[in-house]
Coordinates of C-alpha atoms in Angstrom, one line a residue:
Chain A
X1 CA -12.0 -31.1 12.9
X2 CA -13.3 -28.9 10.0
X3 CA -12.1 -29.8 6.0
X4 CA -10.3 -27.4 3.2
X5 CA -13.7 -27.2 1.8
X6 CA -15.2 -26.5 4.4
X7 CA -13.0 -23.3 5.6
X8 CA -12.8 -22.0 1.7
X9 CA -16.4 -21.9 2.1
X10 CA -17.2 -21.2 5.4
X11 CA -14.9 -17.9 4.9
X12 CA -16.1 -17.5 1.2
X13 CA -19.7 -16.5 3.3
X14 CA -18.1 -14.2 5.8
X15 CA -16.1 -12.5 2.8
X16 CA -17.9 -11.8 0.3
X17 CA -20.5 -9.9 3.4
X18 CA -16.8 -7.5 4.2
X19 CA -18.4 -4.9 2.2
X20 CA -16.5 -1.8 1.4
X21 CA -17.8 1.4 1.1
X22 CA -19.4 2.5 -1.5
X23 CA -18.3 5.9 -2.6
X24 CA -16.2 6.9 -4.0
X25 CA -18.1 4.4 -6.3
X26 CA -15.0 3.6 -8.8
X27 CA -12.6 3.5 -6.5
X28 CA -14.4 0.4 -3.9
X29 CA -16.3 -1.6 -6.9
X30 CA -12.8 -1.8 -8.3
X31 CA -12.2 -3.5 -5.9
X32 CA -15.5 -5.8 -4.6
X33 CA -14.4 -6.4 -9.1
X34 CA -11.0 -7.8 -8.1
X35 CA -12.6 -9.4 -3.8
X36 CA -15.0 -11.5 -6.8
X37 CA -12.7 -13.3 -8.8
X38 CA -11.8 -15.3 -6.8
X39 CA -9.7 -17.8 -5.9
X40 CA -8.7 -21.0 -3.6
X41 CA -8.2 -18.8 -0.6
X42 CA -5.2 -21.5 0.7
X43 CA -4.5 -18.4 2.3
X44 CA -7.2 -18.0 4.8
X45 CA -8.2 -21.2 5.2
X46 CA -5.0 -22.0 6.3
X47 CA -4.8 -19.1 9.5
X48 CA -8.4 -20.8 9.9
X49 CA -6.9 -24.6 10.0
X50 CA -3.8 -23.6 12.4
X51 CA -6.3 -21.9 14.7
X52 CA -7.6 -24.9 14.8
X53 CA -5.2 -27.6 15.6
X54 CA -4.9 -26.0 18.7
X55 CA -8.7 -25.0 19.8
X56 CA -12.1 -24.3 18.7
X57 CA -11.7 -21.2 15.8
X58 CA -12.4 -18.2 17.1
X59 CA -13.9 -15.0 15.7
X60 CA -10.2 -13.0 16.1
X61 CA -9.3 -16.1 13.2
X62 CA -11.9 -15.0 10.5
X63 CA -10.5 -11.9 11.2
X64 CA -7.2 -12.3 10.5
X65 CA -8.4 -14.3 7.6
X66 CA -9.9 -11.9 6.2
X67 CA -6.8 -9.7 7.0
X68 CA -4.5 -12.1 4.7
X69 CA -6.8 -12.5 1.9
X70 CA -6.9 -8.5 2.0
X71 CA -3.2 -8.2 1.7
X72 CA -2.7 -11.1 -1.1
X73 CA -5.4 -9.4 -3.3
X74 CA -3.5 -5.6 -2.6
X75 CA -0.2 -8.1 -4.3
X76 CA -1.8 -9.2 -6.7
X77 CA -3.6 -6.5 -7.3
X78 CA -0.3 -4.4 -8.0
X79 CA 1.9 -7.1 -8.8
X80 CA -1.1 -6.8 -12.4
X81 CA 0.2 -2.9 -12.8
X82 CA 3.6 -3.8 -13.0
X83 CA 3.8 -7.2 -14.7
X84 CA 1.1 -5.1 -16.9
X85 CA -0.5 -7.8 -17.2
X86 CA -4.6 -7.8 -19.1
X87 CA -5.5 -11.2 -17.3
X88 CA -5.8 -12.8 -13.8
X89 CA -8.3 -15.5 -13.7
X90 CA -9.3 -14.9 -17.8
X91 CA -10.9 -11.9 -16.5
X92 CA -9.7 -8.0 -17.4
X93 CA -6.9 -7.3 -15.1
X94 CA -8.0 -3.5 -12.8
X95 CA -5.8 -2.2 -14.2
X96 CA -7.2 -2.5 -17.3
X97 CA -11.1 -2.6 -16.7
X98 CA -10.9 0.7 -14.2
X99 CA -7.8 2.8 -15.4
X100 CA -3.2 2.4 -13.6
X101 CA -4.3 5.2 -10.9
X102 CA -7.5 4.4 -9.6
X103 CA -5.6 0.3 -9.5
X104 CA -3.1 1.5 -7.4
X105 CA -4.8 3.0 -5.1
X106 CA -7.5 -0.1 -4.9
X107 CA -4.5 -1.9 -4.0
X108 CA -3.4 0.9 -1.6
X109 CA -7.0 1.1 0.2
X110 CA -7.6 -3.3 0.3
X111 CA -3.4 -3.1 2.5
X112 CA -5.3 -0.6 4.8
X113 CA -8.4 -2.5 5.3
X114 CA -6.3 -5.5 5.6
X115 CA -5.2 -3.6 8.5
X116 CA -8.5 -2.8 9.6
X117 CA -9.4 -6.3 10.3
X118 CA -6.3 -7.1 12.0
X119 CA -6.7 -3.4 14.1
X120 CA -10.6 -5.6 15.0
X121 CA -8.2 -9.0 17.4
X122 CA -8.1 -9.0 21.2
X123 CA -5.7 -6.9 22.0
X124 CA -3.4 -9.2 24.3
X125 CA -2.6 -11.3 21.2
X126 CA -2.6 -7.3 18.3
X127 CA 0.8 -6.5 19.6
X128 CA 2.5 -10.2 18.3
X129 CA -0.2 -10.6 15.0
X130 CA 1.0 -7.6 13.8
X131 CA 5.2 -7.8 13.6
X132 CA 4.2 -10.7 11.9
X133 CA 1.9 -9.9 9.4
X134 CA 4.2 -6.5 9.7
X135 CA 7.6 -8.3 8.8
X136 CA 5.2 -11.0 6.1
X137 CA 4.7 -8.0 4.4
X138 CA 7.5 -6.9 4.0
X139 CA 8.8 -10.3 2.3
X140 CA 6.6 -9.9 0.1
X141 CA 7.2 -6.6 -1.4
X142 CA 10.7 -7.7 -1.4
X143 CA 10.3 -11.1 -3.2
X144 CA 8.1 -8.8 -5.8
X145 CA 11.1 -6.0 -6.1
X146 CA 13.4 -9.7 -6.3
X147 CA 11.5 -11.0 -9.0
X148 CA 11.0 -8.9 -10.8
X149 CA 15.1 -7.6 -10.6
X150 CA 15.6 -11.0 -11.8
X151 CA 13.7 -10.5 -15.7
X152 CA 16.4 -7.8 -16.5
X153 CA 19.2 -10.0 -14.2
X154 CA 22.0 -12.5 -16.7
X155 CA 22.2 -15.1 -13.9
X156 CA 20.0 -16.5 -11.7
X157 CA 21.2 -19.1 -9.5
X158 CA 18.9 -21.5 -7.5
X159 CA 19.5 -20.2 -4.2
X160 CA 18.8 -16.5 -5.2
X161 CA 15.1 -18.1 -7.9
X162 CA 14.9 -20.2 -4.0
X163 CA 15.2 -17.0 -2.1
X164 CA 13.1 -15.1 -3.7
X165 CA 10.3 -18.0 -4.0
X166 CA 10.3 -18.0 -0.4
X167 CA 9.5 -14.4 -0.1
X168 CA 7.3 -13.6 -2.3
X169 CA 5.2 -16.5 -2.2
X170 CA 6.0 -19.0 0.9
X171 CA 6.0 -17.0 3.4
X172 CA 2.6 -15.9 3.4
X173 CA 1.3 -19.2 3.3
X174 CA 3.5 -20.4 6.1
X175 CA 2.5 -16.8 8.2
X176 CA -0.7 -17.8 7.8
X177 CA -0.4 -20.8 9.7
X178 CA 1.7 -19.3 12.8
X179 CA -1.0 -16.3 13.1
X180 CA -3.4 -19.5 13.1
X181 CA -1.8 -20.9 15.8
X182 CA -1.0 -18.2 17.8
X183 CA -5.0 -16.9 17.5
X184 CA -5.8 -20.6 19.3
X185 CA -3.4 -20.3 21.8
X186 CA 0.0 -22.6 20.3
X187 CA 3.7 -21.8 22.1
X188 CA 6.2 -20.9 19.9
X189 CA 8.1 -24.6 19.2
X190 CA 4.7 -24.9 17.1
X191 CA 4.7 -21.7 16.1
X192 CA 8.2 -22.7 14.3
X193 CA 6.5 -25.9 13.2
X194 CA 3.5 -24.8 12.0
X195 CA 5.1 -21.7 9.8
X196 CA 8.3 -24.2 8.3
X197 CA 5.4 -26.7 7.1
X198 CA 4.0 -24.2 5.2
X199 CA 7.1 -22.5 3.9
X200 CA 8.4 -25.8 2.5
X201 CA 4.7 -26.5 1.3
X202 CA 4.9 -23.2 -0.9
X203 CA 8.3 -23.5 -2.5
X204 CA 6.7 -28.1 -3.4
X205 CA 4.3 -26.0 -4.7
X206 CA 6.0 -23.3 -6.8
X207 CA 7.9 -25.3 -8.3
X208 CA 5.3 -27.6 -9.0
X209 CA 4.2 -24.3 -11.0
X210 CA 7.1 -23.8 -12.7
X211 CA 7.2 -28.2 -14.0
X212 CA 2.9 -28.0 -15.3
X213 CA 3.6 -24.6 -16.9
X214 CA 6.3 -26.8 -18.8
X215 CA 5.2 -30.9 -18.9
X216 CA 1.6 -30.7 -17.6
X217 CA -1.3 -32.6 -19.3
X218 CA -2.9 -30.4 -21.7
X219 CA -6.1 -32.0 -20.7
X220 CA -5.8 -31.6 -17.1
X221 CA -4.1 -28.1 -17.4
X222 CA -7.0 -26.8 -18.8
X223 CA -4.0 -25.0 -21.8
X224 CA -1.1 -25.4 -23.7
X225 CA 1.9 -25.9 -21.9
X226 CA 5.3 -23.5 -22.2
X227 CA 3.9 -20.0 -21.1
X228 CA 6.6 -19.7 -19.0
X229 CA 8.9 -20.4 -22.1
X230 CA 7.8 -18.3 -24.2
X231 CA 8.1 -15.5 -21.6
X232 CA 11.4 -15.9 -21.7
X233 CA 10.6 -16.3 -17.8
X234 CA 13.3 -18.1 -15.2
X235 CA 11.6 -20.8 -13.3
X236 CA 13.7 -24.2 -10.7
X237 CA 13.3 -25.4 -14.2
X238 CA 15.1 -22.9 -16.8
X239 CA 18.3 -22.3 -13.8
X240 CA 18.2 -25.9 -12.6
X241 CA 19.2 -26.6 -17.0
X242 CA 21.4 -23.5 -17.7
X243 CA 23.3 -25.2 -14.5
X244 CA 23.7 -29.2 -15.3
X245 CA 24.2 -27.7 -19.2
X246 CA 28.0 -26.8 -20.4
X247 CA 29.1 -24.1 -22.2
X248 CA 27.6 -24.5 -25.4
X249 CA 24.6 -26.2 -24.4
X250 CA 24.2 -23.7 -21.9
X251 CA 24.8 -20.9 -25.4
X252 CA 22.2 -23.3 -27.2
X253 CA 19.5 -22.7 -24.6
X254 CA 19.5 -18.7 -24.0
X255 CA 19.5 -17.9 -27.1
X256 CA 17.1 -20.6 -28.0
X257 CA 15.1 -18.7 -25.4
X258 CA 15.4 -15.8 -26.4
X259 CA 13.9 -16.5 -29.2
X260 CA 10.9 -15.8 -31.1
X261 CA 11.3 -18.9 -33.5
X262 CA 7.7 -20.8 -33.6
X263 CA 9.2 -24.3 -32.8
X264 CA 10.4 -22.4 -29.7
X265 CA 8.5 -24.4 -27.1
X266 CA 9.3 -28.3 -27.8
X267 CA 13.2 -27.4 -28.2
X268 CA 13.1 -25.8 -24.5
X269 CA 11.5 -28.6 -23.7
X270 CA 13.7 -30.9 -26.1
X271 CA 16.5 -29.5 -24.0
X272 CA 14.9 -30.2 -20.6
X273 CA 14.3 -33.5 -21.7
X274 CA 17.5 -33.9 -22.0
X275 CA 18.7 -32.8 -19.0
X276 CA 16.3 -34.5 -17.2
X277 CA 15.2 -31.7 -16.0
X278 CA 11.9 -33.6 -15.7
X279 CA 12.8 -35.9 -13.5
X280 CA 15.2 -33.5 -10.8
X281 CA 11.8 -30.8 -10.4
X282 CA 9.6 -34.3 -9.8
X283 CA 12.4 -35.0 -6.8
X284 CA 13.3 -31.6 -5.7
X285 CA 8.8 -31.0 -5.1
X286 CA 9.4 -34.6 -3.1
X287 CA 11.0 -33.6 -0.9
X288 CA 10.1 -30.4 -0.2
X289 CA 7.2 -31.7 0.0
X290 CA 7.7 -34.3 2.8
X291 CA 10.6 -32.0 4.5
X292 CA 6.9 -30.3 5.2
X293 CA 5.3 -33.2 6.9
X294 CA 8.0 -33.7 8.7
X295 CA 7.5 -30.3 9.9
X296 CA 3.7 -31.3 10.3
X297 CA 5.2 -34.7 11.8
X298 CA 6.8 -33.0 14.7
X299 CA 4.3 -29.6 15.9
X300 CA 3.2 -31.4 18.9
X301 CA -0.7 -32.1 19.0
X302 CA -2.9 -35.3 18.8
X303 CA -1.8 -36.8 15.0
X304 CA -6.3 -37.4 14.1
X305 CA -6.1 -33.9 14.9
X306 CA -3.6 -32.6 12.5
X307 CA -4.9 -35.4 9.2
X308 CA -6.8 -32.4 8.0
X309 CA -4.3 -30.0 7.1
X310 CA -1.9 -32.8 5.5
X311 CA -5.2 -34.1 3.3
X312 CA -5.0 -29.3 2.5
X313 CA -1.1 -30.1 2.1
X314 CA -1.8 -32.8 -0.1
X315 CA -4.4 -31.5 -2.3
X316 CA -2.1 -28.6 -2.9
X317 CA 0.3 -30.9 -4.7
X318 CA -2.4 -33.1 -7.2
X319 CA -2.8 -30.2 -8.4
X320 CA -3.4 -30.3 -12.0
X321 CA -5.0 -26.7 -13.1
Chain B
X1 CA 6.7 23.4 25.2
X2 CA 8.5 23.3 22.1
X3 CA 9.0 25.2 19.1
X4 CA 8.4 23.3 15.5
X5 CA 11.3 24.2 14.8
X6 CA 13.1 22.7 17.5
X7 CA 10.4 19.4 17.1
X8 CA 11.2 19.5 13.1
X9 CA 14.7 19.3 14.0
X10 CA 14.0 17.0 16.2
X11 CA 12.0 14.7 14.5
X12 CA 14.7 15.2 11.4
X13 CA 17.2 14.0 13.2
X14 CA 15.4 10.2 14.8
X15 CA 14.0 10.2 11.5
X16 CA 16.9 10.6 8.9
X17 CA 18.3 6.6 11.7
X18 CA 15.4 4.7 11.3
X19 CA 16.4 3.6 8.7
X20 CA 15.3 0.4 5.8
X21 CA 17.6 -2.8 5.7
X22 CA 19.8 -2.8 2.9
X23 CA 18.8 -6.0 1.1
X24 CA 16.8 -5.5 -1.9
X25 CA 19.3 -2.4 -3.0
X26 CA 17.1 -1.6 -5.6
X27 CA 13.6 -0.9 -3.3
X28 CA 15.4 0.2 -0.3
X29 CA 17.7 2.8 -2.2
X30 CA 14.5 4.2 -4.2
X31 CA 12.2 4.4 -0.6
X32 CA 15.5 6.2 1.2
X33 CA 16.2 8.3 -1.8
X34 CA 12.5 9.6 -1.5
X35 CA 12.9 10.2 1.9
X36 CA 16.0 12.3 1.9
X37 CA 13.8 14.8 -0.3
X38 CA 12.5 15.6 3.2
X39 CA 9.7 18.8 3.5
X40 CA 8.7 20.7 6.2
X41 CA 7.5 17.1 8.1
X42 CA 5.1 18.6 9.2
X43 CA 2.6 15.5 9.9
X44 CA 4.4 14.3 12.8
X45 CA 6.1 17.7 13.6
X46 CA 2.5 17.7 14.7
X47 CA 2.3 14.6 16.6
X48 CA 4.7 15.7 19.2
X49 CA 2.7 19.5 19.9
X50 CA 0.2 17.6 20.1
X51 CA 1.3 15.2 22.3
X52 CA 3.3 17.6 24.3
X53 CA 0.0 20.4 25.1
X54 CA -1.3 16.6 27.6
X55 CA 2.0 15.6 29.3
X56 CA 5.9 14.7 28.1
X57 CA 7.0 13.6 24.7
X58 CA 7.3 10.1 25.4
X59 CA 8.6 7.4 22.6
X60 CA 5.5 6.6 20.8
X61 CA 4.8 9.9 19.8
X62 CA 8.4 9.5 17.9
X63 CA 7.1 5.7 16.4
X64 CA 3.5 7.6 15.7
X65 CA 5.5 10.3 13.7
X66 CA 7.5 7.9 11.4
X67 CA 4.4 6.3 11.6
X68 CA 2.5 9.2 10.1
X69 CA 5.6 11.1 7.9
X70 CA 5.7 7.3 6.0
X71 CA 2.6 7.0 5.7
X72 CA 2.8 10.6 4.3
X73 CA 6.0 10.1 1.4
X74 CA 4.1 6.5 0.6
X75 CA 1.3 8.5 -0.6
X76 CA 3.1 11.6 -2.1
X77 CA 5.3 8.1 -4.4
X78 CA 2.0 6.5 -5.6
X79 CA 0.1 10.7 -5.8
X80 CA 3.1 11.2 -8.1
X81 CA 2.7 8.0 -10.3
X82 CA -1.3 7.9 -11.0
X83 CA -0.3 12.3 -12.0
X84 CA 2.8 11.3 -13.7
X85 CA 4.3 13.9 -12.2
X86 CA 8.7 14.3 -13.0
X87 CA 9.7 16.6 -10.3
X88 CA 9.0 16.8 -6.4
X89 CA 10.9 19.0 -4.6
X90 CA 12.8 20.6 -7.4
X91 CA 14.0 16.6 -8.0
X92 CA 12.9 13.6 -10.0
X93 CA 10.8 10.8 -8.6
X94 CA 10.4 7.5 -7.4
X95 CA 9.2 6.4 -11.0
X96 CA 11.7 8.9 -13.3
X97 CA 14.9 7.6 -11.5
X98 CA 13.9 3.9 -10.7
X99 CA 11.2 3.2 -12.9
X100 CA 7.2 3.0 -12.2
X101 CA 7.5 -1.0 -10.5
X102 CA 10.1 -0.3 -8.0
X103 CA 8.7 3.2 -6.9
X104 CA 4.9 1.7 -6.1
X105 CA 7.0 -1.2 -4.8
X106 CA 8.5 1.3 -2.9
X107 CA 5.1 3.2 -1.6
X108 CA 4.1 -0.8 -0.9
X109 CA 7.1 -1.0 1.8
X110 CA 7.3 2.7 3.5
X111 CA 3.2 2.0 4.1
X112 CA 4.2 -1.6 5.8
X113 CA 7.4 -0.1 7.4
X114 CA 4.3 2.8 8.7
X115 CA 2.7 0.1 10.1
X116 CA 5.8 -2.1 11.8
X117 CA 6.4 2.3 13.9
X118 CA 3.1 1.8 14.7
X119 CA 3.0 -2.1 15.7
X120 CA 5.2 -0.4 18.7
X121 CA 3.5 1.7 20.7
X122 CA 2.3 0.9 23.9
X123 CA -0.6 -2.1 23.5
X124 CA -3.0 -0.4 25.9
X125 CA -3.1 2.5 23.7
X126 CA -2.7 0.5 20.5
X127 CA -6.1 0.1 19.0
X128 CA -7.5 3.3 19.6
X129 CA -4.4 4.2 17.6
X130 CA -4.4 1.9 14.5
X131 CA -8.5 2.9 14.1
X132 CA -7.8 6.3 13.9
X133 CA -5.1 5.7 11.4
X134 CA -6.7 3.1 9.5
X135 CA -8.8 6.0 8.8
X136 CA -7.4 8.3 8.3
X137 CA -5.1 6.1 6.3
X138 CA -8.7 4.9 3.6
X139 CA -9.9 8.3 3.6
X140 CA -6.3 9.7 2.4
X141 CA -7.2 6.9 -0.6
X142 CA -10.4 7.7 -1.4
X143 CA -9.5 12.5 -1.2
X144 CA -7.3 10.9 -4.5
X145 CA -9.1 8.6 -6.5
X146 CA -12.4 11.8 -6.4
X147 CA -9.5 14.3 -7.1
X148 CA -9.0 11.9 -10.3
X149 CA -12.5 12.3 -10.8
X150 CA -13.1 15.8 -10.0
X151 CA -9.8 15.3 -14.1
X152 CA -13.0 14.5 -16.2
X153 CA -15.8 15.6 -13.7
X154 CA -17.7 18.8 -15.9
X155 CA -18.6 20.1 -13.2
X156 CA -17.1 19.9 -10.0
X157 CA -19.4 22.1 -6.5
X158 CA -17.8 24.1 -4.2
X159 CA -18.7 21.6 -1.8
X160 CA -17.4 18.7 -3.5
X161 CA -14.2 19.9 -4.1
X162 CA -14.4 21.3 0.1
X163 CA -15.4 17.0 0.7
X164 CA -12.3 16.4 -1.9
X165 CA -8.7 18.3 0.0
X166 CA -11.0 17.5 3.6
X167 CA -9.8 14.0 3.0
X168 CA -6.8 14.6 0.1
X169 CA -4.9 16.5 3.4
X170 CA -7.0 18.1 5.8
X171 CA -7.3 14.6 7.6
X172 CA -4.3 13.5 8.2
X173 CA -2.7 16.7 9.0
X174 CA -5.8 16.7 12.0
X175 CA -5.1 12.3 13.3
X176 CA -1.7 13.0 13.6
X177 CA -2.8 15.6 16.8
X178 CA -5.4 14.2 17.9
X179 CA -3.1 10.5 18.1
X180 CA 0.0 13.2 19.7
X181 CA -3.4 14.1 22.2
X182 CA -4.1 10.2 22.3
X183 CA -1.0 9.5 23.5
X184 CA -1.2 12.3 25.7
X185 CA -3.2 11.1 27.6
X186 CA -6.3 13.6 26.3
X187 CA -9.6 12.8 27.2
X188 CA -12.8 12.4 23.9
X189 CA -13.6 15.7 23.9
X190 CA -10.5 17.8 23.9
X191 CA -9.4 14.8 21.0
X192 CA -11.9 16.1 19.1
X193 CA -11.1 19.7 19.7
X194 CA -8.0 19.2 18.9
X195 CA -8.7 17.1 15.2
X196 CA -11.0 20.0 14.4
X197 CA -8.4 22.6 14.7
X198 CA -6.0 20.5 12.7
X199 CA -9.1 20.0 9.6
X200 CA -9.8 23.6 9.8
X201 CA -5.7 24.8 9.4
X202 CA -5.1 22.8 6.9
X203 CA -8.7 23.7 4.7
X204 CA -7.4 27.3 5.1
X205 CA -3.6 25.5 4.1
X206 CA -5.3 24.5 0.4
X207 CA -6.8 28.0 0.6
X208 CA -3.8 29.3 0.7
X209 CA -2.2 26.9 -1.6
X210 CA -4.7 27.7 -4.6
X211 CA -4.2 31.8 -3.9
X212 CA 0.0 31.7 -3.4
X213 CA -0.5 29.4 -7.1
X214 CA -2.4 32.0 -8.8
X215 CA -2.1 35.2 -6.9
X216 CA 1.8 34.7 -4.9
X217 CA 4.1 36.9 -5.8
X218 CA 6.8 35.6 -8.2
X219 CA 9.4 36.9 -5.9
X220 CA 8.5 35.1 -3.0
X221 CA 6.3 33.1 -4.7
X222 CA 9.6 31.6 -5.2
X223 CA 8.2 30.1 -9.5
X224 CA 5.6 32.3 -11.7
X225 CA 2.4 32.1 -10.9
X226 CA -1.1 29.8 -12.9
X227 CA -0.2 26.2 -12.9
X228 CA -2.9 25.6 -12.2
X229 CA -4.7 27.6 -14.8
X230 CA -1.7 26.4 -17.1
X231 CA -2.7 22.4 -15.5
X232 CA -6.3 23.5 -16.0
X233 CA -6.7 21.7 -12.1
X234 CA -10.2 21.9 -10.0
X235 CA -8.7 24.9 -7.9
X236 CA -11.5 26.5 -4.7
X237 CA -10.6 29.8 -7.4
X238 CA -11.5 28.0 -10.6
X239 CA -15.0 26.2 -9.0
X240 CA -15.8 29.7 -7.0
X241 CA -15.2 32.4 -10.4
X242 CA -17.5 29.0 -12.8
X243 CA -20.6 29.3 -9.6
X244 CA -20.8 33.3 -9.5
X245 CA -20.3 34.2 -13.1
X246 CA -24.2 34.2 -15.9
X247 CA -24.1 31.3 -18.1
X248 CA -21.5 33.0 -21.2
X249 CA -19.0 34.4 -18.5
X250 CA -19.5 30.3 -17.0
X251 CA -18.5 29.7 -20.7
X252 CA -15.9 32.0 -21.9
X253 CA -13.7 31.0 -18.1
X254 CA -14.1 27.5 -19.2
X255 CA -13.1 27.6 -23.0
X256 CA -9.8 30.2 -21.4
X257 CA -9.0 27.0 -19.1
X258 CA -9.6 24.6 -21.6
X259 CA -6.9 26.6 -24.4
X260 CA -3.1 26.8 -25.1
X261 CA -2.9 30.5 -26.1
X262 CA -0.2 32.5 -24.9
X263 CA -2.1 35.0 -22.4
X264 CA -3.9 31.6 -21.1
X265 CA -3.7 32.6 -17.7
X266 CA -3.8 36.3 -17.6
X267 CA -7.1 36.1 -19.5
X268 CA -7.9 33.9 -16.7
X269 CA -6.3 36.0 -13.9
X270 CA -8.1 38.5 -15.2
X271 CA -11.4 36.6 -15.4
X272 CA -10.9 36.1 -11.2
X273 CA -9.8 38.8 -10.4
X274 CA -13.2 40.9 -12.0
X275 CA -15.5 37.7 -10.1
X276 CA -13.7 39.2 -7.0
X277 CA -12.2 35.8 -6.0
X278 CA -8.9 37.0 -4.6
X279 CA -10.9 38.9 -2.1
X280 CA -13.3 35.9 -1.7
X281 CA -11.1 33.3 -1.1
X282 CA -7.9 35.8 1.1
X283 CA -11.3 35.8 3.8
X284 CA -12.6 32.0 3.3
X285 CA -8.7 31.1 4.7
X286 CA -9.4 33.1 6.9
X287 CA -12.6 31.9 8.2
X288 CA -11.6 28.2 8.2
X289 CA -8.3 30.0 10.1
X290 CA -10.4 31.2 12.8
X291 CA -13.0 28.6 13.0
X292 CA -9.4 26.9 13.8
X293 CA -8.9 29.1 16.1
X294 CA -11.6 28.9 18.1
X295 CA -11.0 25.2 18.3
X296 CA -8.1 25.3 19.7
X297 CA -8.9 27.6 22.8
X298 CA -12.1 24.7 23.3
X299 CA -9.0 22.3 24.4
X300 CA -9.4 22.8 28.1
X301 CA -6.0 23.2 29.2
X302 CA -3.8 26.6 29.6
X303 CA -3.8 28.1 27.3
X304 CA -0.1 29.2 27.5
X305 CA 0.6 25.3 27.0
X306 CA -1.9 26.1 23.6
X307 CA 1.4 29.2 22.5
X308 CA 3.5 26.6 20.2
X309 CA 0.5 25.4 18.0
X310 CA -1.4 28.5 17.4
X311 CA 2.5 29.7 16.6
X312 CA 2.3 26.4 14.6
X313 CA -0.9 27.7 13.1
X314 CA 0.3 30.8 12.4
X315 CA 3.0 29.8 10.4
X316 CA 1.6 27.7 8.3
X317 CA -0.6 30.7 7.2
X318 CA 2.5 33.1 6.6
X319 CA 3.9 30.9 4.4
X320 CA 5.0 32.3 0.9
X321 CA 5.8 29.1 -0.8

């Protein structure tokens, strides 16, 4: 069995060679530029590890891993347009560097290219692979729409936010693992548990993400905390605080979030602390992480085979930046 | 054998029932809104007719026809964003009605939905269908990028424009016919001729489109001609005029095109007439139309089977609006 690090390196080597055509230059330059910004390649690695759990890693697994990473990057390019984000991984976003029309099209061709890789999967497994991929792709788009809705929706419940996060970020991790499992020849039960493992892990990861943005150690986190608070973004923390507070406290917190006063971040963090949002978030993350691990335990393969996936999960949960 | 009209009606009935989910409401409302704007459904009809040329129309042909129409609408929604177009078929474009982020996502989910329909095709033919579809989808995106490049590119040659038009509009018509032929069990030679028939027909159609915009009878054309001239758009006509004129005439025409003077359209049309652009365009259209028909003749099925496709081609060439 191979480690996250091994698969990440192996995938990166193949991925960087899965180049685009050269013409029209501007279009494919934009694609190349974005794909070279890197990233953790968590999703393709999940495909490969999901495969290896049940058998030797196949060439098809690399194809599906590539498709998943292309799809993920397609969503990032389009999300950046929708969010009018100037930076991604500290570099200019595609629409800033190449203009919005080219960024839109670059996303579109990345998506088509994802399907080009999927199409090469062995025909026997192709329909199952495509069906799961399509379902997941649809859900990710739905999640992004919900996320945008929430920006203007006054009240967002914990359940609504959880649903949005599940669609927007967790299902792709879940599906990546299941796609690998399908290619490895896993039965439906094992596929299900691996999917749920990824889904719960994705939620735990997002809880942690929201937590770190508010309470992360600036030294380790690499940036000043409070970005979500400054942007008046709905997060697990804000939603829980609003659900915990009484009417008066709720009004006060909402007022703070909408304000642009200099001490905003500190004041909101004070409210969060008063509501014990930090310990609540920690235990929420633990809850989903443990649920994830239970699903991994339920996958019916020798537990020694699962060691690397458990380490992968632990790595995601140790993230400090 | 069935007519364009028959297939158009039959397709429309099935297509209107191929509904989207209901949530997130705004996202799927945007999709529904756009798909209900109608259109000639030329491409799905081409799939069905391409199929029927070689055998009974299958359920798969309707799936592929739906996919092709969804893909076409996806490109229209995204093109409208890129072109900042306020209207499509005299109704508000999706980004005007629902905002740009939702329009972008609506396009994305239409595209995924296209693949959902393709995925249901019988597994034996699925890889071939997907391969052609993916290739075509990529080319359409490339064509749109070239079209945008041409807006800021000072000199565009006839060959460059022809290449752009082929990618942006002709290959989808060509591929639609070939996809139908594949489902009908056609051999490679017949597939090739049907593809070329569609490609040449698409080019002839675009020449006609450019011609009508300049020289169309306002009574029959339904709008004042000269839209392309007012928008300083590169067309077959403008490019040919520029290639025909001497240096002085070229300078004069370029100046006119960039100007905003009231009599602009009339003056440009005068130059076009002086260069005999109108008769040139007519014969160019004839040339491609005849090439298209020759490829149809070369399809090795009884000529009685081809009658409806020939009528379909003639219908496209008689268009006056």
